[in-house]
Coordinates of C-alpha atoms in Angstrom, one line a residue:
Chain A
X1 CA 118.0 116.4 97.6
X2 CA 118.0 118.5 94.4
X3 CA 122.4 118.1 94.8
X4 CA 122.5 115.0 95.2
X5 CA 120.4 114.3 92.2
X6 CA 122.6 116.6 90.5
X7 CA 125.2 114.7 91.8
X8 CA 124.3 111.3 91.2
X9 CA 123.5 112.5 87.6
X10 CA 127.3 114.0 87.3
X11 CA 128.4 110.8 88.1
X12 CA 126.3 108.6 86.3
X13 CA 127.7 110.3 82.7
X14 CA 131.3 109.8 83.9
X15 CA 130.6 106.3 84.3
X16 CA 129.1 106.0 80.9
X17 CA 131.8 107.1 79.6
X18 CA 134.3 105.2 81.3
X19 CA 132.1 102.1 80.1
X20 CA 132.0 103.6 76.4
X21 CA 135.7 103.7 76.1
X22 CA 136.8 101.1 78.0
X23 CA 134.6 98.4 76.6
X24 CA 136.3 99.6 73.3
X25 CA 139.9 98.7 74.3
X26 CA 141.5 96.0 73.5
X27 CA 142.6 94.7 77.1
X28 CA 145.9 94.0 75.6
X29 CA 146.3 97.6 74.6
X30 CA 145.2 98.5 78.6
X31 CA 148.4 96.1 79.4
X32 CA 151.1 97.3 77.5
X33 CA 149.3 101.4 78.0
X34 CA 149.9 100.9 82.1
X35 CA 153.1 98.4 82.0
X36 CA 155.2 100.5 79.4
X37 CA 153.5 104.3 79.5
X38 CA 152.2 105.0 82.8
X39 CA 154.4 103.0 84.7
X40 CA 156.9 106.1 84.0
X41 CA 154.6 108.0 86.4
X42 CA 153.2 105.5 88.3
X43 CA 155.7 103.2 89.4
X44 CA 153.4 100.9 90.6
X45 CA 153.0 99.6 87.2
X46 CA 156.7 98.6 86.8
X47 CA 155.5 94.9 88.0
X48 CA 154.5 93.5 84.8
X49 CA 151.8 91.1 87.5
X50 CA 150.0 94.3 89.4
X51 CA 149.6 96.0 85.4
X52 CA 148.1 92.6 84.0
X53 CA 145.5 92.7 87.6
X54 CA 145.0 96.6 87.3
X55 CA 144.2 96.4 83.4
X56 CA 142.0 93.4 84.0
X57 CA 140.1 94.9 86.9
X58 CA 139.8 98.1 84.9
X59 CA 138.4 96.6 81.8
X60 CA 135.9 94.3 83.8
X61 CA 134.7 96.8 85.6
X62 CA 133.2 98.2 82.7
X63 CA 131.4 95.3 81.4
X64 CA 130.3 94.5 85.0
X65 CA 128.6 97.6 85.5
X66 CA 126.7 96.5 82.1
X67 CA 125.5 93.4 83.0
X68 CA 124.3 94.8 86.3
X69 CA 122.8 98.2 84.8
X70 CA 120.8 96.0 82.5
X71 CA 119.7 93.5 85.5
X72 CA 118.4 96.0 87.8
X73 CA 116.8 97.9 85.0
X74 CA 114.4 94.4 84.6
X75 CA 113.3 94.7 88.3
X76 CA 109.8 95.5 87.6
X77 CA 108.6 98.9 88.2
X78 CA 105.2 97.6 89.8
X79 CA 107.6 96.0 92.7
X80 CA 109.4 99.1 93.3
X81 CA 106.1 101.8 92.9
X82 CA 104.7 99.1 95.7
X83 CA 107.6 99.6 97.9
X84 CA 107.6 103.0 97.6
X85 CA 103.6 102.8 98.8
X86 CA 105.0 100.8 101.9
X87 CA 107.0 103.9 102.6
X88 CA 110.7 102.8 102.0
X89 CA 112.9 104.7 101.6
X90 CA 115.2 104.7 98.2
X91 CA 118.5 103.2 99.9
X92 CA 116.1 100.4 101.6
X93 CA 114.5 99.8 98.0
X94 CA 117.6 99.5 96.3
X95 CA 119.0 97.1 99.1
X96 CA 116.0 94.5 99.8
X97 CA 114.3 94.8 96.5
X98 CA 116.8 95.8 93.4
X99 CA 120.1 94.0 94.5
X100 CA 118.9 91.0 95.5
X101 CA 116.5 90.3 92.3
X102 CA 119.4 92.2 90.1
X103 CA 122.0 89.9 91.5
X104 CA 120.1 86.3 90.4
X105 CA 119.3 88.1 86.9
X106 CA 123.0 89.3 86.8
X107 CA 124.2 85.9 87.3
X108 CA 124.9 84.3 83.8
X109 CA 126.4 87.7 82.2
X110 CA 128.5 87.6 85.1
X111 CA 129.9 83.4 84.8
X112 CA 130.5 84.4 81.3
X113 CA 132.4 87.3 82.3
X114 CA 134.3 85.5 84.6
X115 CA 135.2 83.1 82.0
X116 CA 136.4 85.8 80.1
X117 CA 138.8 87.5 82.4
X118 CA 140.3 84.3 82.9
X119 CA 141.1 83.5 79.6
X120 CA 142.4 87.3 79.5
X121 CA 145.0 86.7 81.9
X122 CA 146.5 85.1 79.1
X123 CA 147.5 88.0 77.7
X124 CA 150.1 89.3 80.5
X125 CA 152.6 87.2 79.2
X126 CA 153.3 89.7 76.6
X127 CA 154.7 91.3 79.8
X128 CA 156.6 88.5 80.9
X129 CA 154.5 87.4 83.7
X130 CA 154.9 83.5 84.3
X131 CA 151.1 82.8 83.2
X132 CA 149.7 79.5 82.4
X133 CA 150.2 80.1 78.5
X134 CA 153.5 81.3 79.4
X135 CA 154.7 78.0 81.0
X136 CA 152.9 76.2 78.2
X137 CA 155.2 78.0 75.8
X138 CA 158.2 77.2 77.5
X139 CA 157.8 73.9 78.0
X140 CA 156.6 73.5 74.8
X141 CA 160.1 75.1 73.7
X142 CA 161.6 73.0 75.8
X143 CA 160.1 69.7 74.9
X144 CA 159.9 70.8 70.9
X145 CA 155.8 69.4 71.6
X146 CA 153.0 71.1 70.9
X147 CA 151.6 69.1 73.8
X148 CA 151.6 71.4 76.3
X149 CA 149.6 74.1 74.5
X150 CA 147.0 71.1 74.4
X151 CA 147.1 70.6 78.7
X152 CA 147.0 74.9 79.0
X153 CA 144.4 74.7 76.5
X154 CA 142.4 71.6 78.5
X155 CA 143.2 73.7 82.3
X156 CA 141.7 76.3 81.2
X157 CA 139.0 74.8 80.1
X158 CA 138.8 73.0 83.1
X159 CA 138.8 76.3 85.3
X160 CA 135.9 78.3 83.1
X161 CA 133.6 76.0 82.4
X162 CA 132.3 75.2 85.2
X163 CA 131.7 78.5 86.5
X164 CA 130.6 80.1 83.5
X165 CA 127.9 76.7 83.5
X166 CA 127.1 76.8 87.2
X167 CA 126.7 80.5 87.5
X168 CA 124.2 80.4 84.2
X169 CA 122.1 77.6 85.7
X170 CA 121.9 79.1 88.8
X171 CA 120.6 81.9 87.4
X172 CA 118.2 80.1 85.6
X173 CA 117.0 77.8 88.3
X174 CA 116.5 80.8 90.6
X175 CA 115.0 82.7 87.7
X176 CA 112.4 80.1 87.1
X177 CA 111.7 79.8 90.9
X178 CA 110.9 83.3 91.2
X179 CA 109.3 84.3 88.3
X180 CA 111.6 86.6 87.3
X181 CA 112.2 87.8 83.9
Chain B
X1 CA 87.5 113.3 111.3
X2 CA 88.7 113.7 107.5
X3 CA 91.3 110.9 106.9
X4 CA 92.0 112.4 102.8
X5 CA 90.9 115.7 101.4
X6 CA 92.2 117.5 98.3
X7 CA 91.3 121.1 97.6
X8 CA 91.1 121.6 93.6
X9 CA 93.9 119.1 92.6
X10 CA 95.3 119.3 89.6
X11 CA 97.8 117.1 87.6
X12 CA 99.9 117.7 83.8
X13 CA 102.4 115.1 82.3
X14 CA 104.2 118.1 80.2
X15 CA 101.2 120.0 78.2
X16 CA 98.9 117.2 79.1
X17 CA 96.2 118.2 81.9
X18 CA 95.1 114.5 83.4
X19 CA 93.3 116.1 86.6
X20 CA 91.9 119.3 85.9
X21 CA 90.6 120.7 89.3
X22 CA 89.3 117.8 91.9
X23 CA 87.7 118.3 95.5
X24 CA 87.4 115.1 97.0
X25 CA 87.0 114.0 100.8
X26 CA 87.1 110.7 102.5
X27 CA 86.5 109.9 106.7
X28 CA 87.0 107.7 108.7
X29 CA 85.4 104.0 107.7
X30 CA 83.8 105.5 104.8
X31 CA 84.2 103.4 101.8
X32 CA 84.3 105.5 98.4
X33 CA 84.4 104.1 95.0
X34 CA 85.7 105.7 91.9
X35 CA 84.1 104.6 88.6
X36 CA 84.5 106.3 84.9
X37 CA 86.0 105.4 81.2
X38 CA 89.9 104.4 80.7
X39 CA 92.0 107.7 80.7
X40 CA 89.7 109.6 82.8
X41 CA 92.6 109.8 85.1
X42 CA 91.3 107.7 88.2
X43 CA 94.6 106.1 88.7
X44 CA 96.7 109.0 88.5
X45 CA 94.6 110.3 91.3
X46 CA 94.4 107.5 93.3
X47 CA 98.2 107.3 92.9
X48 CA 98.6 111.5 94.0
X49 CA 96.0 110.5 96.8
X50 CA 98.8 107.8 97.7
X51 CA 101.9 110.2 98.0
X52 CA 103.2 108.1 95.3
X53 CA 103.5 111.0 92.9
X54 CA 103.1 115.0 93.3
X55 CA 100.5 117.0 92.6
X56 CA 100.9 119.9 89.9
X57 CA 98.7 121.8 91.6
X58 CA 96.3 121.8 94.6
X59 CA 96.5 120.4 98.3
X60 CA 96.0 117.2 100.3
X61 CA 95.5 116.5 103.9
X62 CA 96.2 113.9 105.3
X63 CA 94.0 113.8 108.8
X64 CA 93.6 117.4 108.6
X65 CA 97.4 118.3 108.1
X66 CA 98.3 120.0 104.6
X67 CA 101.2 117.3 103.7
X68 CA 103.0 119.0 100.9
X69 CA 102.8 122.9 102.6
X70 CA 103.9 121.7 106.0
X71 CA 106.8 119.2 104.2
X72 CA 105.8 116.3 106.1
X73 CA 107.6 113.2 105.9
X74 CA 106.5 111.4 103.0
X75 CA 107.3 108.4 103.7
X76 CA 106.0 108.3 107.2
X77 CA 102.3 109.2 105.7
X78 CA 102.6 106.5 103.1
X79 CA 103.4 104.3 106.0
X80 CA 100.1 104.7 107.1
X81 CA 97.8 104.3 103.5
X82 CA 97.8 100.7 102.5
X83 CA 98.0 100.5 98.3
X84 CA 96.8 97.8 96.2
X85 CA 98.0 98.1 92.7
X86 CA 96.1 97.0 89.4
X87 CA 99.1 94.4 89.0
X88 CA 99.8 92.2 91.5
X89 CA 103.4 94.2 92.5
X90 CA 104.9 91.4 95.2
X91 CA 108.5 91.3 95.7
X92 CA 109.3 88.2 93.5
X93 CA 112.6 87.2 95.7
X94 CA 110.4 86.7 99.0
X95 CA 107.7 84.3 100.1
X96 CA 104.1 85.7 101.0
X97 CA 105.2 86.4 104.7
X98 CA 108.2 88.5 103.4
X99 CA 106.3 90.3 101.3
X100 CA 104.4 91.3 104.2
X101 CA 106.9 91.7 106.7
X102 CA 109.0 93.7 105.1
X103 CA 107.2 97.2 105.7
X104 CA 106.4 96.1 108.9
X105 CA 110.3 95.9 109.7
X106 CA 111.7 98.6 107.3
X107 CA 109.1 101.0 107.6
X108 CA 107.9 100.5 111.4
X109 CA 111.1 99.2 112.6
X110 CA 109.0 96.2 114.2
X111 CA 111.2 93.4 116.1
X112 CA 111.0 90.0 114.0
X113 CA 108.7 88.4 116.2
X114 CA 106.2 91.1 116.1
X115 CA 106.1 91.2 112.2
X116 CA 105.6 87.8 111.8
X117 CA 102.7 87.9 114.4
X118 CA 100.8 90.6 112.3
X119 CA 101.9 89.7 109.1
X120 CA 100.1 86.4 109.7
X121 CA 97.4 88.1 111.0
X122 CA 96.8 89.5 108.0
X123 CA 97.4 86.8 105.7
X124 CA 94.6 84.9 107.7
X125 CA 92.1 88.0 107.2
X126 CA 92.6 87.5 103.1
X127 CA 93.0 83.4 103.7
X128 CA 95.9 83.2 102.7
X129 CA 98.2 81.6 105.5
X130 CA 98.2 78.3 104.3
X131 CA 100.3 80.1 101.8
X132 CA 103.0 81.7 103.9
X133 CA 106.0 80.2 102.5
X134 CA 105.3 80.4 99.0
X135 CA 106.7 82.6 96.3
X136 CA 104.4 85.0 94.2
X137 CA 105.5 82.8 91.5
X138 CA 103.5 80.1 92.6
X139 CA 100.3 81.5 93.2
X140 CA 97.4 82.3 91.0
X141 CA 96.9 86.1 90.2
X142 CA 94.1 86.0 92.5
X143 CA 96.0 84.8 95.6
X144 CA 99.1 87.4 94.9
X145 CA 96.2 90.1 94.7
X146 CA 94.8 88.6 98.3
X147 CA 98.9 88.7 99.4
X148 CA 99.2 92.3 98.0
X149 CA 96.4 93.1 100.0
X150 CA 97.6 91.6 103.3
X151 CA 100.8 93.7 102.9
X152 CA 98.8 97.1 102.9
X153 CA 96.3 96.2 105.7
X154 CA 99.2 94.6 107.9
X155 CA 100.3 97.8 109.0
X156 CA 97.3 99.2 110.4
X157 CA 96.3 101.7 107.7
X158 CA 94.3 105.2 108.5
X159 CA 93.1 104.4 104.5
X160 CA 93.3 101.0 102.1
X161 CA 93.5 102.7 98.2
X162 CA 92.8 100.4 95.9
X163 CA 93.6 100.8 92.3
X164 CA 91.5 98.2 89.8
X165 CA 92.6 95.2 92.3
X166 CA 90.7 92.9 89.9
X167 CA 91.2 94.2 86.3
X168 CA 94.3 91.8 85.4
X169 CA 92.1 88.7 87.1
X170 CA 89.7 86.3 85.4
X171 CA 86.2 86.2 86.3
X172 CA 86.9 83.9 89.2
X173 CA 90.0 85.0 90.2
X174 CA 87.8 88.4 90.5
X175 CA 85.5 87.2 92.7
X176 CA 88.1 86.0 95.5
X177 CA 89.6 89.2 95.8
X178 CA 85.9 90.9 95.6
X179 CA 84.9 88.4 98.6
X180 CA 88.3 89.6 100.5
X181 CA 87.6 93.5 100.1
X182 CA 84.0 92.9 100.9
X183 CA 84.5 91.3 104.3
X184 CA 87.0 94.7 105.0
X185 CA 84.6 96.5 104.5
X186 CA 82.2 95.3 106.8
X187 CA 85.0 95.7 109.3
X188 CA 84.7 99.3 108.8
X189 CA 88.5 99.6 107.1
X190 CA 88.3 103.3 105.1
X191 CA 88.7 102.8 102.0
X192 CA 88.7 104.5 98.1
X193 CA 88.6 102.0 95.4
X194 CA 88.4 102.1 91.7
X195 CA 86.9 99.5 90.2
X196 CA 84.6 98.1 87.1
X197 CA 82.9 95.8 89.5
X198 CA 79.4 97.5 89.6
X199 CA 78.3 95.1 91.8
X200 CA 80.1 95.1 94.2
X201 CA 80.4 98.8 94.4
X202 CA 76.7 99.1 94.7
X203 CA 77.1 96.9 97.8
X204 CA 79.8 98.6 99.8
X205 CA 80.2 102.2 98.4
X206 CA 78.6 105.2 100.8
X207 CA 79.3 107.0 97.6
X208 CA 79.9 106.4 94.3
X209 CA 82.0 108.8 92.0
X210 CA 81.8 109.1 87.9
X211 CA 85.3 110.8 86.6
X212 CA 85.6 111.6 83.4
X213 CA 88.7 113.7 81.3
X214 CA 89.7 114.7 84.7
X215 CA 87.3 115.7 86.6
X216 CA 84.9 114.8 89.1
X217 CA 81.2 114.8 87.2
X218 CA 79.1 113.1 89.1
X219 CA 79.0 111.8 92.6
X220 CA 76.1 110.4 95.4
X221 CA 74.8 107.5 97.1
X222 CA 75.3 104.1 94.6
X223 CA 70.8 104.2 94.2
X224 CA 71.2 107.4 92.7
X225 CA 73.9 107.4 90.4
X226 CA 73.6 103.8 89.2
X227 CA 70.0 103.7 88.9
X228 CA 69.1 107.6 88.3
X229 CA 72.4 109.1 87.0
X230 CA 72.1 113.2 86.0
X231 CA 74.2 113.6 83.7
X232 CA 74.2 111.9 79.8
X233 CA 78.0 110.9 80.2
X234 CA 77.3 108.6 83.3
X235 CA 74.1 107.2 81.8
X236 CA 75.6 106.1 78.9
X237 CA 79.3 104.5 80.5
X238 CA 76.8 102.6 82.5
X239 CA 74.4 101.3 80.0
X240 CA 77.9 100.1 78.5
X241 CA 79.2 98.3 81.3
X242 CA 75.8 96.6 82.1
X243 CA 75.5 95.7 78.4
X244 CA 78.7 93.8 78.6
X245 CA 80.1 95.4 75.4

């Protein structure tokens, strides 16, 4: 018991930090760091598409982990005190009581972050992945129009908004219909 | 048969002594009620009597069994004391019937249909399975206390603990819950209660205790110590609470 506190503690401070410094990153900086540094190690990272997806995912993760930390730290403490009187244990606790409320509270930071990363993936172009900005600035090349930049800017529009908007008013509806805060 | 007993319990946050030294003992379908000033520490021993939180110091027995020298399972003996907190505590994601199932199949590993047979049991014994399907949200304070209830009795407890079930309600939102933990009582349910309601703890209690910085002070039938109290402390809290101020 007393290890695995000891443990969970260990583990909880590496994660902070990992969320410290990674939220202070430029993603862009995460890109070029994996695609043109570490891919001399790891050559994994030679493909300019799997170091845009790994830098992404690396630099979401950390603002994930936020917006959940800060959503199951609102679960009330009266609802999990009461589970404890019904005799739960903590793993049941944290799977019928904490995720599920955490998940609806988590719900807008999470469309917004969504939104985010796509918009991001913008960014792997400066490693010459064929990206939707990327074919916008060829064909604006092409065409001499700045046209294009107008349709990539109106796609991507198109793709975020309406998950950052349905994933915010889902979360509110569900909020309001349970009460939660 | 003892169902709770505590041999000289005592309780520090840090420096702070909240229980300093209490011998208390509850049987079977006795109903005991805990009255006393804010900070005397009756929550923090209902809570210890609970298993929700350690002692400093001190034992408890649970039906006779010492539960923190022989390491019993916690959790099992919590599974069998029903809680009703001072704020109504139901799970906000699940209707009234989940809120009360959800021991019943986590806890006592109960098949689906069995839960929902006893969890609507005990919704009907607080009047509240019209209410089923409905989420805390959208009941009064009163019925979520009623709910709150029907999830500590559903499991059968050996003891119901109740810790100020009515101090967040209005004065008729009191008196539904009072009505509910009334009619246990005449059931014969075992039960320890802290509450404000002198009332109704004159009505029910076998025994009424006065706490006060931490310890026990006072304690006998509700005649003597409401109407002829010993000691200055208990004559004056009451002459306060009657008074109203």
């Amino acid at each position: 018991m007393a290890i695995t506190k000891q443990l969970s503690r260990k583990a909880s401070t590496i994660l902070e930090v990992y969320d410290n410094i990674m939220r202070g990153i430029p993603v862009l900086v995460i890109m070029l760091f994996l695609h043109f540094g570490l891919a001399a190690f790891i050559p994994i990272f030679r493909d300019p598409f799997i170091s845009t997806i790994i830098a992404l995912g690396l630099r979401s993760c950390a603002f994930q982990s936020q917006i959940f930390r800060g959503a199951m730290n609102s679960v009330s403490r009266d609802q999990m005190l009461a589970a404890v009187s019904l005799g739960m244990t903590k793993m049941q606790i944290f799977r019928h009581i904490i995720i599920p409320q955490a998940f609806i509270v988590a719900l807008p930071g999470l469309g917004s972050e969504i939104a985010l990363l796509i918009k991001d993936s913008s960014y792997s172009f400066v490693l010459g992945v064929l990206d939707l900005a990327k074919y916008a600035d060829i064909l604006r090349a092409a065409q001499k129009s700045f046209y294009p930049y107008l349709l990539a800017a109106a796609i991507y529009v198109a793709i975020t908004l309406p998950i950052a908007s349905y994933l915010d008013r889902l979360g509110s509806a569900l909020k309001t219909k349970y009460g939660l805060r | 048969m003892s169902v709770l007993e505590c041999v000289d319990l005592k309780k520090s946050y840090g420096r702070l002594q909240v229980l300093k030294g209490i011998n208390f003992e509850i049987k079977r379908g006795e109903k005991k009620v805990i009255i006393g000033p804010s900070g005397s520490g009756k929550s923090t021993f209902l809570r210890i009597m609970g298993f929700l939180e350690p002692p400093t110091e001190g034992r408890i027995f649970f039906k006779g069994e010492d539960v923190y020298a022989s390491r019993l399972n916690l959790n099992l003996i919590r599974s069998k004391i029903g809680f009703v907190f001072q704020e109504p505590s139901l799970f906000r994601h699940l209707t009234c019937l989940e809120n009360v199932k959800i021991g019943l199949k986590c806890v006592l590993k109960m098949r689906d249909k069995e839960a929902t047979e006893k969890a609507i049991e005990a919704l009907k014994a607080v009047k509240m399975e019209e209410w089923a399907d409905y989420y805390p949200a959208q009941l009064s304070g009163g019925q979520q206390q009623r709910v709150g209830i029907a999830r500590a009795l559903a499991r059968d407890p050996e003891i119901l603990l109740f810790d100020e079930p009515t101090a967040s309600l209005d004065v008729e939102l009191t008196w539904e819950v009072i009505d509910v933990m009334r009619d246990l009582a005449r059931r014969g349910v075992t039960m320890l209660i802290v509450t404000h309601e002198i009332a109704f703890a004159k009505e029910v209690a076998d025994e009424i205790l006065f706490m006060n910085s931490g310890r026990i002070i006072e304690s006998g039938p509700p005649e003597q110590i409401l109407t002829n109290p010993r000691t200055p402390r208990v004559k004056e809290f009451l002459k306060r609470l009657v008074g109203g101020t």
